[in-house]
Amino acid sequence: MSVRTVYRDVEALSEAGVPVYSEPGRGGGVRLIDGYRTRLTGLTSDEADAVLLAGLPGAAADLGLGTVLATAQLKMLAALPTELRGRATRIAERVHIDMPGWFQRPDETPTLATVADALWRDRRLAITYRRRDRTVERTLDPLGLVMKAGTWYLVARDDTDIRSYRASRIATATPTGDSFTRPTPFDLADHWQSAAEEFARSMLRVSADCRISIAHLSLLRLMNDPAAVREALASLGPPDKDDWADITIPAESYEVLAHALLPLGQHIEVLRPPELRATMTTTAAAMLARYQLSTST
């Protein structure tokens, strides 16, 4: 390298906070102050907090990395300056991340550590996968693991298709010993978002034409799937003189749609299909009869 490059690098180190100094004359040169230790590439206190908060002990344990995570955290704490170490320890003692929702038990995933190991090593997997009606065998190239609301999913390539597999349904997983080349480009987060949106849309198999009070549009979010709400709002017509508007609301089934629309009470009216309108009428009449009976007794 040229002398000019050396001077430029020394200047960059100095600007980054690394204590370098130069000694002129014979035997001189550029030196680092004795006893200097890096602050983990200049971590600030907020950055140190964020690193510790990023660790998900439950997820690491599922992947067979629980011990590795604990060791890494201990090493990082040991490398932090005293003032940052105390603050980072307080954060770890005061914040715990619990991913699954209420009243949900986490899935049993006995094969997940094997799947994760194949993922790290780019090794092909032979699996048996439990579907609702049967068990199938597949040979997969594991491309990523996603935790969604406490549930693990394997994103993998089956021949040329990239699909998602619920980890708890993988009954057996055996590395074949074969390596594979990951597709490029492949962004796991982008793929998952696109696949999730496509799946949500595919589940919207029926729809109902309704009239809704504009002032109560936000109530659609109470019981409807977010994808259904987005499609419904895109269909919203102009309000009339009473501030009501036409809207088409999709759902997985008419039964699901009835349960989703009932919480809106008098602020929505189903126009069609007739069978859903009849269901809403019957349900409302039964509720009225029940409350009148309660009042009379």
XYZ file of C-alpha atoms in Angstrom:
297
model
C 0.000 0.000 0.000
C 1.062 3.573 -0.457
C 2.145 5.950 2.311
C -0.849 8.091 1.431
C -3.183 5.145 2.129
C -1.551 4.561 5.517
C -2.077 8.195 6.512
C -5.720 8.024 5.401
C -6.348 4.835 7.425
C -4.664 6.273 10.522
C -6.839 9.369 10.246
C -9.978 7.213 9.936
C -9.014 5.228 13.054
C -8.452 8.427 14.982
C -11.827 9.871 13.927
C -13.488 6.614 15.041
C -12.100 7.119 18.549
C -9.247 4.613 18.400
C -6.282 6.081 20.374
C -3.451 5.865 17.831
C -0.353 8.058 17.912
C 2.765 8.440 15.809
C 6.448 8.473 16.799
C 8.866 10.198 14.405
C 12.453 9.238 13.708
C 14.278 5.951 13.274
C 12.266 3.035 14.663
C 9.168 5.241 14.918
C 5.781 4.640 13.408
C 2.102 4.564 14.312
C 1.173 2.898 17.574
C -1.892 2.016 19.643
C -1.951 3.167 23.268
C -1.002 0.292 25.592
C -3.913 -1.348 27.366
C -6.568 -0.044 24.991
C -9.617 -2.287 24.599
C -12.323 -1.833 22.011
C -15.813 -0.822 23.177
C -17.399 -3.398 20.856
C -16.965 -1.143 17.799
C -18.112 1.868 19.786
C -21.433 0.612 21.166
C -23.468 3.324 22.880
C -25.525 2.589 25.986
C -28.760 2.481 23.952
C -27.152 0.108 21.433
C -25.996 -2.219 24.216
C -29.557 -2.278 25.594
C -30.950 -3.120 22.169
C -28.502 -6.002 21.643
C -29.587 -7.674 24.863
C -33.266 -7.074 24.146
C -32.865 -8.717 20.732
C -32.189 -12.095 22.311
C -35.219 -14.412 22.488
C -34.264 -17.204 24.915
C -37.258 -19.360 24.018
C -36.602 -19.122 20.292
C -32.887 -19.808 20.756
C -33.686 -22.888 22.850
C -36.101 -24.175 20.179
C -33.311 -23.889 17.609
C -30.790 -25.687 19.825
C -28.901 -22.455 20.474
C -29.881 -21.756 24.094
C -26.413 -22.430 25.503
C -24.737 -20.558 22.668
C -26.933 -17.496 23.298
C -26.222 -17.505 27.038
C -22.466 -17.798 26.436
C -22.512 -15.009 23.849
C -24.382 -12.696 26.213
C -21.892 -13.379 29.004
C -18.991 -12.607 26.658
C -20.632 -9.413 25.483
C -21.293 -8.264 29.042
C -17.682 -9.008 29.994
C -16.423 -6.913 27.061
C -18.618 -3.907 27.863
C -17.187 -1.004 29.866
C -18.326 -0.937 33.489
C -20.904 1.829 33.048
C -22.557 0.070 30.096
C -22.402 -3.358 31.732
C -24.506 -2.217 34.697
C -27.167 -0.654 32.509
C -27.348 -3.634 30.145
C -27.730 -6.019 33.095
C -30.621 -3.933 34.452
C -32.376 -4.101 31.093
C -32.058 -7.906 30.974
C -33.424 -8.159 34.527
C -36.425 -5.928 33.816
C -37.661 -6.907 30.340
C -38.919 -10.323 29.226
C -40.378 -11.068 25.781
C -43.245 -13.596 25.695
C -44.163 -14.229 22.061
C -47.295 -16.490 22.050
C -50.741 -14.955 22.530
C -52.915 -15.464 25.585
C -54.593 -18.856 26.051
C -52.244 -20.440 23.538
C -49.891 -23.289 24.259
C -46.714 -23.329 22.181
C -46.491 -26.048 19.540
C -44.376 -29.110 20.209
C -41.486 -28.983 17.721
C -39.227 -31.992 18.383
C -37.582 -31.829 14.939
C -36.897 -28.091 14.938
C -33.271 -28.295 16.134
C -32.492 -30.791 13.337
C -34.188 -28.535 10.796
C -32.246 -25.520 12.067
C -28.933 -27.368 11.868
C -29.610 -28.274 8.230
C -30.552 -24.658 7.581
C -27.254 -23.320 8.986
C -25.264 -25.825 6.910
C -27.260 -25.620 3.635
C -28.042 -29.326 3.835
C -31.017 -30.958 2.121
C -33.672 -32.533 4.356
C -35.964 -35.527 3.946
C -39.110 -34.969 6.021
C -42.450 -36.572 6.741
C -45.143 -33.928 7.060
C -48.558 -34.336 8.685
C -51.387 -32.765 6.751
C -54.948 -32.780 8.005
C -55.922 -35.866 6.054
C -52.632 -37.711 5.497
C -48.866 -37.786 5.978
C -46.624 -36.985 3.015
C -42.889 -37.284 2.345
C -40.872 -34.413 0.959
C -37.225 -33.615 0.177
C -36.591 -29.952 0.907
C -33.929 -27.271 0.711
C -34.400 -25.293 3.960
C -34.162 -21.555 3.259
C -35.361 -19.954 6.493
C -37.278 -20.208 9.748
C -40.001 -17.761 10.750
C -41.686 -17.413 14.133
C -45.219 -16.052 13.718
C -47.125 -15.352 16.960
C -45.120 -18.016 18.777
C -45.460 -20.618 15.994
C -42.460 -21.763 13.936
C -42.650 -22.142 10.154
C -40.014 -23.569 7.813
C -39.649 -21.814 4.469
C -38.154 -24.334 2.050
C -37.738 -25.104 -1.626
C -39.472 -28.218 -2.936
C -38.035 -28.756 -6.412
C -38.597 -25.253 -7.857
C -41.444 -24.075 -5.588
C -40.841 -22.233 -2.310
C -43.422 -23.167 0.328
C -44.022 -22.771 4.054
C -44.330 -25.729 6.438
C -45.575 -25.543 10.022
C -42.712 -26.938 12.103
C -44.972 -28.758 14.572
C -46.310 -30.880 11.693
C -42.856 -32.093 10.656
C -42.957 -35.578 12.171
C -39.437 -36.598 11.124
C -36.514 -34.692 9.640
C -33.382 -36.423 8.343
C -30.430 -34.718 6.629
C -29.715 -36.448 3.324
C -26.031 -35.498 3.347
C -26.464 -33.497 0.136
C -25.675 -29.800 -0.028
C -27.655 -27.284 -2.058
C -27.149 -23.766 -3.363
C -29.480 -21.109 -2.024
C -31.428 -19.146 -4.626
C -30.167 -15.646 -5.278
C -31.536 -13.197 -4.664
C -33.723 -14.456 -1.802
C -34.918 -12.213 1.023
C -36.676 -14.200 3.753
C -38.581 -11.238 5.220
C -39.867 -10.090 1.813
C -40.844 -13.627 0.835
C -42.717 -14.195 4.091
C -44.642 -10.929 3.814
C -45.687 -11.689 0.231
C -46.635 -15.280 1.071
C -48.625 -14.211 4.139
C -50.562 -11.610 2.148
C -51.274 -14.104 -0.639
C -52.466 -16.700 1.900
C -54.731 -14.167 3.621
C -56.292 -13.191 0.285
C -56.788 -16.832 -0.701
C -58.834 -17.430 2.445
C -61.376 -14.738 1.515
C -63.746 -17.024 -0.399
C -67.093 -15.240 0.095
C -68.286 -11.648 0.352
C -71.324 -9.642 1.370
C -72.719 -6.363 0.063
C -73.551 -4.109 3.001
C -74.382 -0.555 4.043
C -72.353 0.882 6.889
C -72.339 4.030 8.986
C -69.234 6.024 8.051
C -68.812 7.087 11.686
C -68.381 3.439 12.696
C -66.036 2.174 9.986
C -63.323 1.555 12.582
C -65.515 -1.180 14.135
C -64.720 -3.370 11.112
C -61.334 -4.032 12.707
C -62.885 -5.605 15.804
C -63.466 -9.094 14.404
C -62.441 -9.008 10.730
C -59.118 -10.216 9.354
C -56.793 -7.297 8.416
C -56.698 -8.474 4.785
C -60.502 -8.480 4.708
C -60.624 -4.976 6.176
C -58.190 -3.681 3.545
C -60.276 -5.114 0.702
C -63.494 -3.862 2.253
C -62.236 -0.293 2.640
C -61.001 -0.344 -0.963
C -64.603 -1.054 -2.062
C -66.173 1.708 0.046
C -68.556 3.915 -1.917
C -69.387 7.601 -1.393
C -71.519 8.445 1.661
C -75.191 9.365 1.210
C -77.071 12.199 2.938
C -77.336 10.096 6.120
C -73.577 9.432 6.119
C -73.989 5.762 5.208
C -72.084 4.082 2.348
C -72.081 0.853 0.345
C -69.272 -1.578 1.111
C -68.358 -5.153 0.132
C -66.841 -7.206 2.943
C -65.001 -10.488 2.193
C -64.463 -13.379 4.608
C -63.491 -17.034 4.837
C -67.133 -18.156 5.069
C -70.588 -16.713 5.706
C -70.529 -18.157 9.221
C -67.294 -16.296 9.961
C -68.697 -13.149 8.353
C -71.863 -13.257 10.447
C -69.843 -13.439 13.675
C -67.614 -10.602 12.432
C -70.503 -8.286 11.550
C -72.731 -8.854 14.592
C -70.522 -6.707 16.895
C -71.313 -3.702 14.641
C -74.959 -3.948 15.761
C -77.210 -1.282 14.274
C -74.330 0.414 12.468
C -74.312 -2.031 9.535
C -76.931 -3.651 7.300
C -76.355 -6.734 5.155
C -78.021 -6.324 1.747
C -76.973 -9.601 0.116
C -76.596 -12.526 -0.146
C -80.092 -13.311 1.136
C -78.915 -16.284 3.237
C -76.533 -14.084 5.255
C -79.199 -11.401 5.646
C -81.557 -14.124 6.937
C -78.913 -15.309 9.414
C -78.440 -11.784 10.742
C -82.223 -11.314 11.022
C -82.716 -14.610 12.866
C -79.836 -13.939 15.236
C -81.030 -10.399 16.013
C -84.583 -11.658 16.634
C -83.300 -14.400 18.966
C -81.239 -11.871 20.898
C -84.240 -9.533 21.213
C -86.441 -12.398 22.439
C -83.836 -13.422 24.986
C -83.519 -9.923 26.422
C -87.302 -9.402 26.483
C -87.663 -12.686 28.370
C -84.992 -11.616 30.859
C -86.722 -8.274 31.380
C -90.157 -9.817 31.948
C -88.871 -12.288 34.518
